[in-house]
Tab-separated table of C-alpha atoms in Angstrom:
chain	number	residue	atom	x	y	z
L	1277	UNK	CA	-9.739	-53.579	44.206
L	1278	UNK	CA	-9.199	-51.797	41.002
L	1279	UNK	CA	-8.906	-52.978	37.650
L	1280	UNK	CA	-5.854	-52.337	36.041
L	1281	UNK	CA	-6.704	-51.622	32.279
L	1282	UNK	CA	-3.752	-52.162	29.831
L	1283	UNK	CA	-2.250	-50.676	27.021
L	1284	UNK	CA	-3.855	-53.417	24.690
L	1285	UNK	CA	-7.755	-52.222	25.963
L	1286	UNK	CA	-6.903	-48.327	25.973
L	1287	UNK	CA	-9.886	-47.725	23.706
L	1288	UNK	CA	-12.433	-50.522	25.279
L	1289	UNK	CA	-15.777	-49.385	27.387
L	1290	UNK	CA	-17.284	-52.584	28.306
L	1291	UNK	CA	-21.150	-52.890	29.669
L	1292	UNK	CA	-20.377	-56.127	31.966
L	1293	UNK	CA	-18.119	-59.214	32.646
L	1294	UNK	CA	-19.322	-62.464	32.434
L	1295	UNK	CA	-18.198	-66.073	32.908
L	1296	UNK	CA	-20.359	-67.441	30.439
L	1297	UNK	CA	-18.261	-68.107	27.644
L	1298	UNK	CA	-15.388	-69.415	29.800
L	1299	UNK	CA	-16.178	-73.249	29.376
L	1300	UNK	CA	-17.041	-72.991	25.231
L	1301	UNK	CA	-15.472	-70.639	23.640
L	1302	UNK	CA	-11.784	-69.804	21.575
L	1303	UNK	CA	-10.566	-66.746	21.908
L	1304	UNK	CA	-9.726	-64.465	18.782
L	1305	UNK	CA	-7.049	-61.953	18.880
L	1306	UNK	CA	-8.089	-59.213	20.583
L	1307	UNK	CA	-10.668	-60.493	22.325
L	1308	UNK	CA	-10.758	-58.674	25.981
L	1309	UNK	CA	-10.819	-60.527	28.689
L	1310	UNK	CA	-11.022	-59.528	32.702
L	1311	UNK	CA	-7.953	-62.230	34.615
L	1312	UNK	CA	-6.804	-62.481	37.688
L	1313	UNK	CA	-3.201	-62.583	38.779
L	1314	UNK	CA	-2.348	-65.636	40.267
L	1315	UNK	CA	1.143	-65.906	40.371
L	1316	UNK	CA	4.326	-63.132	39.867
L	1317	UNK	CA	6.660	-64.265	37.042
L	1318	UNK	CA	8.175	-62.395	34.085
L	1319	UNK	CA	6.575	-59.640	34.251
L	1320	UNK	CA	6.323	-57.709	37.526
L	1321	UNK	CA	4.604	-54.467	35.409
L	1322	UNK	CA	2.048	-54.086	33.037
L	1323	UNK	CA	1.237	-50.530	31.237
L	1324	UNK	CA	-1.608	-49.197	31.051
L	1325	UNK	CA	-3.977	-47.778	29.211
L	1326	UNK	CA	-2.447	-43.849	29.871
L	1327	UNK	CA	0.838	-46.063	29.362
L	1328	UNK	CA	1.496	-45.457	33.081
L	1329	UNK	CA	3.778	-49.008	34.051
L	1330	UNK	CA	1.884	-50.093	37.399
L	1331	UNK	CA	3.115	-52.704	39.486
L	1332	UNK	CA	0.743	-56.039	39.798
L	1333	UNK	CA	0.435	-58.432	42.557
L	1334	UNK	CA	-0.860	-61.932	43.248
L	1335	UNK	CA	-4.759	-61.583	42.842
L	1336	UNK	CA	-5.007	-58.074	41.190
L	1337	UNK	CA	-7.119	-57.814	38.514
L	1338	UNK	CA	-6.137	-56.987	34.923
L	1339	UNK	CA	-8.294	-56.394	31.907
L	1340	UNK	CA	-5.941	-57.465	28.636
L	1341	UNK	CA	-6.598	-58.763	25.247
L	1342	UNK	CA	-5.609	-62.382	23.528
L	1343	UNK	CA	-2.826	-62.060	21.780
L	1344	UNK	CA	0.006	-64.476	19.794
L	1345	UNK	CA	3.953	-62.892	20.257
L	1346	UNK	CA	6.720	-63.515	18.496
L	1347	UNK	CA	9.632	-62.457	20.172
L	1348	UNK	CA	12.988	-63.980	20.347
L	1349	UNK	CA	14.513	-62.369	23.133
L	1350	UNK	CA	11.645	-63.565	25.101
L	1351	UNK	CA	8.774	-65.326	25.033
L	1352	UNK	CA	7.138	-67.097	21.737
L	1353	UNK	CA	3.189	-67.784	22.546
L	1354	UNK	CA	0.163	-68.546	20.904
L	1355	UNK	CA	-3.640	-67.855	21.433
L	1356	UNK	CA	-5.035	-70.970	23.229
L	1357	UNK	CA	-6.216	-73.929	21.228
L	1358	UNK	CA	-8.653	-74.886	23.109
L	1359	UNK	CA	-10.900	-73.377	26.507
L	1360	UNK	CA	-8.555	-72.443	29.147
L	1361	UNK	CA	-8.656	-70.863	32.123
L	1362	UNK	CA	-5.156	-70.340	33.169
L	1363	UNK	CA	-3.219	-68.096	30.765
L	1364	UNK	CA	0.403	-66.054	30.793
L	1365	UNK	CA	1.149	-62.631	30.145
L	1366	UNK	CA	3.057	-62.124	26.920
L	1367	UNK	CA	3.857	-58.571	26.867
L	1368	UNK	CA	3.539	-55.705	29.499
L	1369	UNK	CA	0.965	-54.282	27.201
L	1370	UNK	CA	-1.804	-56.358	27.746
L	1371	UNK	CA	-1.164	-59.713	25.454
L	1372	UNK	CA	-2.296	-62.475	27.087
L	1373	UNK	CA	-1.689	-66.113	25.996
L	1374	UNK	CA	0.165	-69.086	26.238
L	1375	UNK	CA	3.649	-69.394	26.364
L	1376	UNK	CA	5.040	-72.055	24.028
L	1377	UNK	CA	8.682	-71.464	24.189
L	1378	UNK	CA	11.254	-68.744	25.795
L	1379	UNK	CA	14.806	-67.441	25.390
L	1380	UNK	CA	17.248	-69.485	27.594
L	1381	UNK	CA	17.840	-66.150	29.692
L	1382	UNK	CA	14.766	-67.185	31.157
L	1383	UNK	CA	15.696	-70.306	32.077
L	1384	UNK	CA	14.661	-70.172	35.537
L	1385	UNK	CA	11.585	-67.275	34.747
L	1386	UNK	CA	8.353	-68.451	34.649
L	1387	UNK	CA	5.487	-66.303	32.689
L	1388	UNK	CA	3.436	-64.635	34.916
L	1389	UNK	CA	0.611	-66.408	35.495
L	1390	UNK	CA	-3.297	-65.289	35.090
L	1391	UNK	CA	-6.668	-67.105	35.878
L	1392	UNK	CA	-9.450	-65.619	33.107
L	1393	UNK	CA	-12.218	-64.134	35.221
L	1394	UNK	CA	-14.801	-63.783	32.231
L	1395	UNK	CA	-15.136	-62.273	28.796
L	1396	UNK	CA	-15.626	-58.385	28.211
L	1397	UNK	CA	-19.510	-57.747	26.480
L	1398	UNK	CA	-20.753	-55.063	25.091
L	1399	UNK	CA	-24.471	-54.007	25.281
L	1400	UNK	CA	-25.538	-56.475	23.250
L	1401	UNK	CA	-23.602	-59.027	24.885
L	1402	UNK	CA	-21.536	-59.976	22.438
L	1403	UNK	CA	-17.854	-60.496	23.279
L	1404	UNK	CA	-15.688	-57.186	22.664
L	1405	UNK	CA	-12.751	-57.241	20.102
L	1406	UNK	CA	-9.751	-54.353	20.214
L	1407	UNK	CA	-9.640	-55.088	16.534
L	1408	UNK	CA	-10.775	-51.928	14.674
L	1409	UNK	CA	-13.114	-51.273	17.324
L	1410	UNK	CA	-12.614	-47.147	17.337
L	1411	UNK	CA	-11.154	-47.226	13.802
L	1412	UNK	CA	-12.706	-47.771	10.485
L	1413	UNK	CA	-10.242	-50.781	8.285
L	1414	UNK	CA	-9.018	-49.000	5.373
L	1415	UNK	CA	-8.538	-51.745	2.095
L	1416	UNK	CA	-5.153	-51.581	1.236
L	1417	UNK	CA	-4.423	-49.273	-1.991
L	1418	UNK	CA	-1.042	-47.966	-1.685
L	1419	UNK	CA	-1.707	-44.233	-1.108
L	1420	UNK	CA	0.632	-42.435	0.947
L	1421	UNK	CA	-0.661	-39.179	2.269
L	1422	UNK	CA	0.727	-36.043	0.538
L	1423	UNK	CA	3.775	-38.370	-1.262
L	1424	UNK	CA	5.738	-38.447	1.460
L	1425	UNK	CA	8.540	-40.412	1.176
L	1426	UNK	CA	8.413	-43.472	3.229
L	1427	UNK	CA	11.446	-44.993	5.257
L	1428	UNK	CA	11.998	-48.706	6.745
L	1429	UNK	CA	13.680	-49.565	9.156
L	1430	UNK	CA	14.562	-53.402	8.947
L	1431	UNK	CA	16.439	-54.816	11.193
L	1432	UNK	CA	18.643	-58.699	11.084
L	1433	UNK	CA	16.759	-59.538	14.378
L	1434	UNK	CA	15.398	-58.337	17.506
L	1435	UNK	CA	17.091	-55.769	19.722
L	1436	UNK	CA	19.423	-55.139	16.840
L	1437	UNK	CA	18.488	-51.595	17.326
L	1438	UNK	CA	15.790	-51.026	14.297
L	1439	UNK	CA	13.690	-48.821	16.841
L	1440	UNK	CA	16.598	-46.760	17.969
L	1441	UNK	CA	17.748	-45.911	14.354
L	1442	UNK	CA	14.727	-44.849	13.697
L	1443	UNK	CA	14.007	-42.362	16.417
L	1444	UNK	CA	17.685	-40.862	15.337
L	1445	UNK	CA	16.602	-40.739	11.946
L	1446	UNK	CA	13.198	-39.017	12.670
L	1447	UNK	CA	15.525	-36.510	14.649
L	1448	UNK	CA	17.617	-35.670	11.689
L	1449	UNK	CA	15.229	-35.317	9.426
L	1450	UNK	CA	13.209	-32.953	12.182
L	1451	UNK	CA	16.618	-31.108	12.424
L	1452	UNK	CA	15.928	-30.205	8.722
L	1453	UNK	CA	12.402	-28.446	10.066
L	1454	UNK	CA	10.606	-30.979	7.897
L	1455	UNK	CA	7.468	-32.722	9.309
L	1456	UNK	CA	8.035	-36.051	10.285
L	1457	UNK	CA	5.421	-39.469	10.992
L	1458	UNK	CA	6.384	-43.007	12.583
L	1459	UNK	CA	4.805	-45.690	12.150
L	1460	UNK	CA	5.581	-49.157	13.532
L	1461	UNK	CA	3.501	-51.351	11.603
L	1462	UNK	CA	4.275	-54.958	13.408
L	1463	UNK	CA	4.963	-56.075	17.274
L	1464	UNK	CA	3.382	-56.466	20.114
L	1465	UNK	CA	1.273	-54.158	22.031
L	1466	UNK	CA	3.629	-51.621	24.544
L	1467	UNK	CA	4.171	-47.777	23.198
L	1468	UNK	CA	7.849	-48.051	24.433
L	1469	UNK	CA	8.980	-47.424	20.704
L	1470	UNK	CA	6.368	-45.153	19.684
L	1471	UNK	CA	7.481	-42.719	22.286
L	1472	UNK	CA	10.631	-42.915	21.402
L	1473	UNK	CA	10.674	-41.771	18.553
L	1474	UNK	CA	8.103	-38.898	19.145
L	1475	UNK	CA	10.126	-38.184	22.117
L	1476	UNK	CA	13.260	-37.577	19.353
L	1477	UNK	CA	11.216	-35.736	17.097
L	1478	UNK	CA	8.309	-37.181	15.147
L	1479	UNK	CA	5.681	-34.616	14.647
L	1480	UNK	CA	3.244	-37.911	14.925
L	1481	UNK	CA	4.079	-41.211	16.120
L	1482	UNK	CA	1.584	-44.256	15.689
L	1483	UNK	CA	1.188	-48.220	15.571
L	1484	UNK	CA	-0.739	-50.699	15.201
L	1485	UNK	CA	-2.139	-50.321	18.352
L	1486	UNK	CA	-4.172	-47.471	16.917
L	1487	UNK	CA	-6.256	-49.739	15.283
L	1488	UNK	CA	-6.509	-52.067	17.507
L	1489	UNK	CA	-3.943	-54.580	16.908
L	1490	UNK	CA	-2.519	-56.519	20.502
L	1491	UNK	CA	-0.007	-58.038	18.107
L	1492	UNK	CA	0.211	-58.621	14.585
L	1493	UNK	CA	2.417	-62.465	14.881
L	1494	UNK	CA	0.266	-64.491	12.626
L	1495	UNK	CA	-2.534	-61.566	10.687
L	1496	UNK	CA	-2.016	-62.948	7.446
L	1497	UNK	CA	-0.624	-60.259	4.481
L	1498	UNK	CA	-3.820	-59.135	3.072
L	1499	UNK	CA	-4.537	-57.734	6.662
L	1500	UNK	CA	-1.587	-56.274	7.365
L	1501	UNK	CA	-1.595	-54.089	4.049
L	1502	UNK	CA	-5.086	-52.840	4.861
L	1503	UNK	CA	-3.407	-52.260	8.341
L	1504	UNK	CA	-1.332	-50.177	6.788
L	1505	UNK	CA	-3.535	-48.459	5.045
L	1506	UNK	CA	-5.184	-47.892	7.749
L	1507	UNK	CA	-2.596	-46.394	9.573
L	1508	UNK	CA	-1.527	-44.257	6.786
L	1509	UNK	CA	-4.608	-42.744	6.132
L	1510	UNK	CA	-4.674	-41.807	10.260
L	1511	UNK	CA	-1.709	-39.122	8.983
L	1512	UNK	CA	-3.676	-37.195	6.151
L	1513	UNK	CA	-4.099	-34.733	8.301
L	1514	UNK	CA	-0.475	-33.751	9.605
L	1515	UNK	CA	0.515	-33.716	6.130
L	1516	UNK	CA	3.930	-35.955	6.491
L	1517	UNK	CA	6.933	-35.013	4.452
L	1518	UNK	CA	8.883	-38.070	5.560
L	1519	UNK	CA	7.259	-41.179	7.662
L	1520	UNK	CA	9.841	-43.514	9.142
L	1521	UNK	CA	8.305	-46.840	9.239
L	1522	UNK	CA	9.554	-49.820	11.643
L	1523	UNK	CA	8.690	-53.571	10.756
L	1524	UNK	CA	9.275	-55.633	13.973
L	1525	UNK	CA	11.473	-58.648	14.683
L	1526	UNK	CA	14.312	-59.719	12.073
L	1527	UNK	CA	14.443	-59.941	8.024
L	1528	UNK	CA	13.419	-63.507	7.967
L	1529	UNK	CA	10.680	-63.170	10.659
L	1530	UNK	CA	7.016	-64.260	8.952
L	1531	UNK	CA	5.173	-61.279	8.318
L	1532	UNK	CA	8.626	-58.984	7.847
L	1533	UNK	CA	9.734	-61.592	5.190
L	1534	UNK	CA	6.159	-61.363	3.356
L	1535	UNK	CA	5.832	-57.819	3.532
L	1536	UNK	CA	9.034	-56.997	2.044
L	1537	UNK	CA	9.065	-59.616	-0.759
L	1538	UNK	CA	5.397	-58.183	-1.491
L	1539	UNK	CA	5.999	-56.025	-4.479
L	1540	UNK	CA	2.699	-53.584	-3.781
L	1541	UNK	CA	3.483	-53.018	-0.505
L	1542	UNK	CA	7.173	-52.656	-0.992
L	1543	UNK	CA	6.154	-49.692	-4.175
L	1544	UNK	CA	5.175	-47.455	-1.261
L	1545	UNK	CA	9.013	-47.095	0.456
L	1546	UNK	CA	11.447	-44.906	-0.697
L	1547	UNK	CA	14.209	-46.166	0.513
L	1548	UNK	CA	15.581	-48.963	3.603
L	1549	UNK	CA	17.750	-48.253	6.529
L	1550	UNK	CA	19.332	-51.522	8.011
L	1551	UNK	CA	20.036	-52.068	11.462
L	1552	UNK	CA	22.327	-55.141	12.288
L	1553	UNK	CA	24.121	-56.268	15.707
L	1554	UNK	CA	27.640	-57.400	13.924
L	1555	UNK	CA	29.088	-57.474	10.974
L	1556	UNK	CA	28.677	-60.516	9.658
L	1557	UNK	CA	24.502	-59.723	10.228
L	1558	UNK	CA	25.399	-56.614	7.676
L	1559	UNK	CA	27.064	-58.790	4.901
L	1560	UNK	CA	24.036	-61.328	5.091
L	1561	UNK	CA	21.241	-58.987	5.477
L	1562	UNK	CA	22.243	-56.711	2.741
L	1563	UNK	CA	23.018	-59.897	0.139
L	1564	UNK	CA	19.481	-61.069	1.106
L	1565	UNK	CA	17.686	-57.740	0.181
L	1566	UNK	CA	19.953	-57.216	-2.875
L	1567	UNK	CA	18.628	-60.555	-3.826
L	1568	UNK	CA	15.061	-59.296	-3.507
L	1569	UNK	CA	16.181	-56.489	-6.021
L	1570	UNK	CA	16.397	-54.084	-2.901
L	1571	UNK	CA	19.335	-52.385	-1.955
L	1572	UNK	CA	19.621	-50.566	1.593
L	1573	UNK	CA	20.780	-46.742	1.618
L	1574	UNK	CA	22.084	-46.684	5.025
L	1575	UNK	CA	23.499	-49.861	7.270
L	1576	UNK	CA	23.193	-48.448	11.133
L	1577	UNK	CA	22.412	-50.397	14.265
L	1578	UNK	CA	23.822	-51.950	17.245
L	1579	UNK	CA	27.098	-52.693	15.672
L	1580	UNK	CA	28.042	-49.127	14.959
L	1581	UNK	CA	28.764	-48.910	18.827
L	1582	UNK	CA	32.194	-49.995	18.077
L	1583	UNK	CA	34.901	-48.705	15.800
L	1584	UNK	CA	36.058	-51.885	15.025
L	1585	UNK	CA	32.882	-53.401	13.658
L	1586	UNK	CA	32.280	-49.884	12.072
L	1587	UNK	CA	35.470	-50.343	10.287
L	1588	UNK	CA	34.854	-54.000	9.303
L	1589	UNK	CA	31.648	-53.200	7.474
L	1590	UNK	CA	33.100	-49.882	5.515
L	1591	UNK	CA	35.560	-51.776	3.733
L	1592	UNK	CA	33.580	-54.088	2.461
L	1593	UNK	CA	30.055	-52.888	1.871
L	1594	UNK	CA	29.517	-49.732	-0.408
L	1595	UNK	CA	26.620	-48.119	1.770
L	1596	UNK	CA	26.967	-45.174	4.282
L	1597	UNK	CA	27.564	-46.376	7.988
L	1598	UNK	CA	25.625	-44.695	10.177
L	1599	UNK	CA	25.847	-44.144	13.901
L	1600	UNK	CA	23.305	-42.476	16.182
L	1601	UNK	CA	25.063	-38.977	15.779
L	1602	UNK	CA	25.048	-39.485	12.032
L	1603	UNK	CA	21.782	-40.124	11.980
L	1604	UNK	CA	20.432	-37.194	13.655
L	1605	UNK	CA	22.906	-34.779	11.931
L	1606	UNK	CA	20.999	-32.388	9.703
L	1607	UNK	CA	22.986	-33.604	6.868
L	1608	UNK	CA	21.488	-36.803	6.768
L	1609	UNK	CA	18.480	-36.157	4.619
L	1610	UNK	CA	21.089	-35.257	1.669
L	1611	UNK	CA	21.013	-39.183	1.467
L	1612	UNK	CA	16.839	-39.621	1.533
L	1613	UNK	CA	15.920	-36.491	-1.236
């Protein structure tokens, strides 16, 4: 039977499996790891490493990488503590953990279920990390390639349509025949919003995937600034004019909160674009960036699907509403020169 290779091990060659370490040893993020499926939860799919979703069955094999997620729509789960050998899939990319909590849509939904097979080695037999394995770590020095300007997209919370804005933005700003980058900088390892936004536009779309990240839950700050870095410097050569940068997860999330009270990293944007579900996410999440001396210059997101909410917002904060067909109109730049 094959082995199904994920998303999180796209870049991994590996000289053997072996059991060894099973018994003794704590996995790292990104550590790769062969497992074998023992029982069909959640997740029914996993994508792979040419981001092809392929079905998986009880006692397929899949070669994945440890992983922590944060994810409150889903599943919240943590690298093992101690030796294990049965394990859950957090994400269809390849993040494999333990889960520690879940939203109550999956009340009846187990995790899927894996049994680790053995450790990934390399030729010198040493246990193989995703973790800047094909990319050199950059140290984090605030250098954007060519000045562009750089755009966030923050959102109040996940699935409140951060990804989406973006991928309109990129489009609008395309529409404009200027060259466009995206960058999600946190998550959890699928290329769902990547392609996306490319798919809308973005002359280059990237994550932290591309340097090896599973998931970024829990990399302290210092490492996600040379992450970014990292990832910025990966767009010196396509000369940017604009790159539209995601943050996963909500305002108050851990490593969104740190990154955008962090005044070096936080020198490098140009300007914010908020995505909210409601209204009352709008009033709070612009108050709590105007508190950090930051002031959003468009409000977009789920909530501009209605009128009502639209309408709501307009007359009472004094920042362009956006929807999707705003975004993408040609116009839109006027407010990002």
């Amino acid at each position: 039977m094959r082995i199904k290779k994920t998303m999180s091990c796209k870049a991994i060659e590996y000289n053997c499996i072996s059991d060894s370490f099973n018994k003794s040893y704590l996995p790292k993020i990104g550590d790769v790891a062969l497992f074998e499926v023992l029982e069909i939860g959640k997740h029914k799919t996993v994508q792979l490493s040419n981001k092809r979703n392929a079905t998986i069955l009880q006692g397929d094999k899949i070669l994945g990488s440890f992983a922590n997620r944060y994810a409150t729509a889903q599943f919240e789960g943590y690298l093992p503590d101690q030796p294990t050998e049965i394990l859950d899939i957090l994400g269809a990319g390849g993040a494999i953990g333990i889960v520690k909590s879940k939203n109550a849509a999956f009340h009846d939904i187990e995790p899927t279920k894996l049994k680790l097979l053995g450790f990934a080695l390399d030729d010198n037999q040493q246990i193989i990390n995703t973790i800047y394995n094909q990319t050199q770590r950059k140290v984090f020095r605030g250098e954007v390639p060519n000045q562009a300007k750089v755009i966030l997209s923050l959102g109040s919370t996940m699935d409140s349509g951060k990804t989406t804005s973006a991928a309109y933005l990129a489009r609008g700003i395309k529409n404009n025949n200027k060259k466009v980058a995206f960058i999600k900088l946190t998550g959890t390892c699928y290329s769902k919003d990547k392609d996306l936004v490319y798919d809308c536009g973005a002359d280059i779309s990237i994550d932290f995937m591309d340097a090896g990240f599973p998931s970024t839950f829990l990399i302290n700050l210092s490492d996600l600034k040379d992450l970014y870095q990292t990832l910025l410097d990966q767009l010196i050569p396509h000369n940017p004019d604009y790159i539209v940068m995601e943050i996963a997860d909500g305002l108050v999330q851990k490593e969104t909160e740190e990154l955008i009270r962090d005044g070096d990293f936080m020198k490098t944007v140009s300007d914010i674009v908020l995505s909210c579900g409601d209204s009352l996410a709008v009033f709070w999440g612009v108050d709590f960036l105007n508190k950090l001396g930051k002031k959003p210059t468009v409000i977009a997101g789920r909530f501009t699907m209605s009128p009502l909410l639209i309408d709501e917002v307009s007359k009472r904060v004094p920042i362009p509403v956006k929807t999707l067909e705003g975004l993408m109109d040609k116009s839109i730049i006027q407010l990002f020169s």
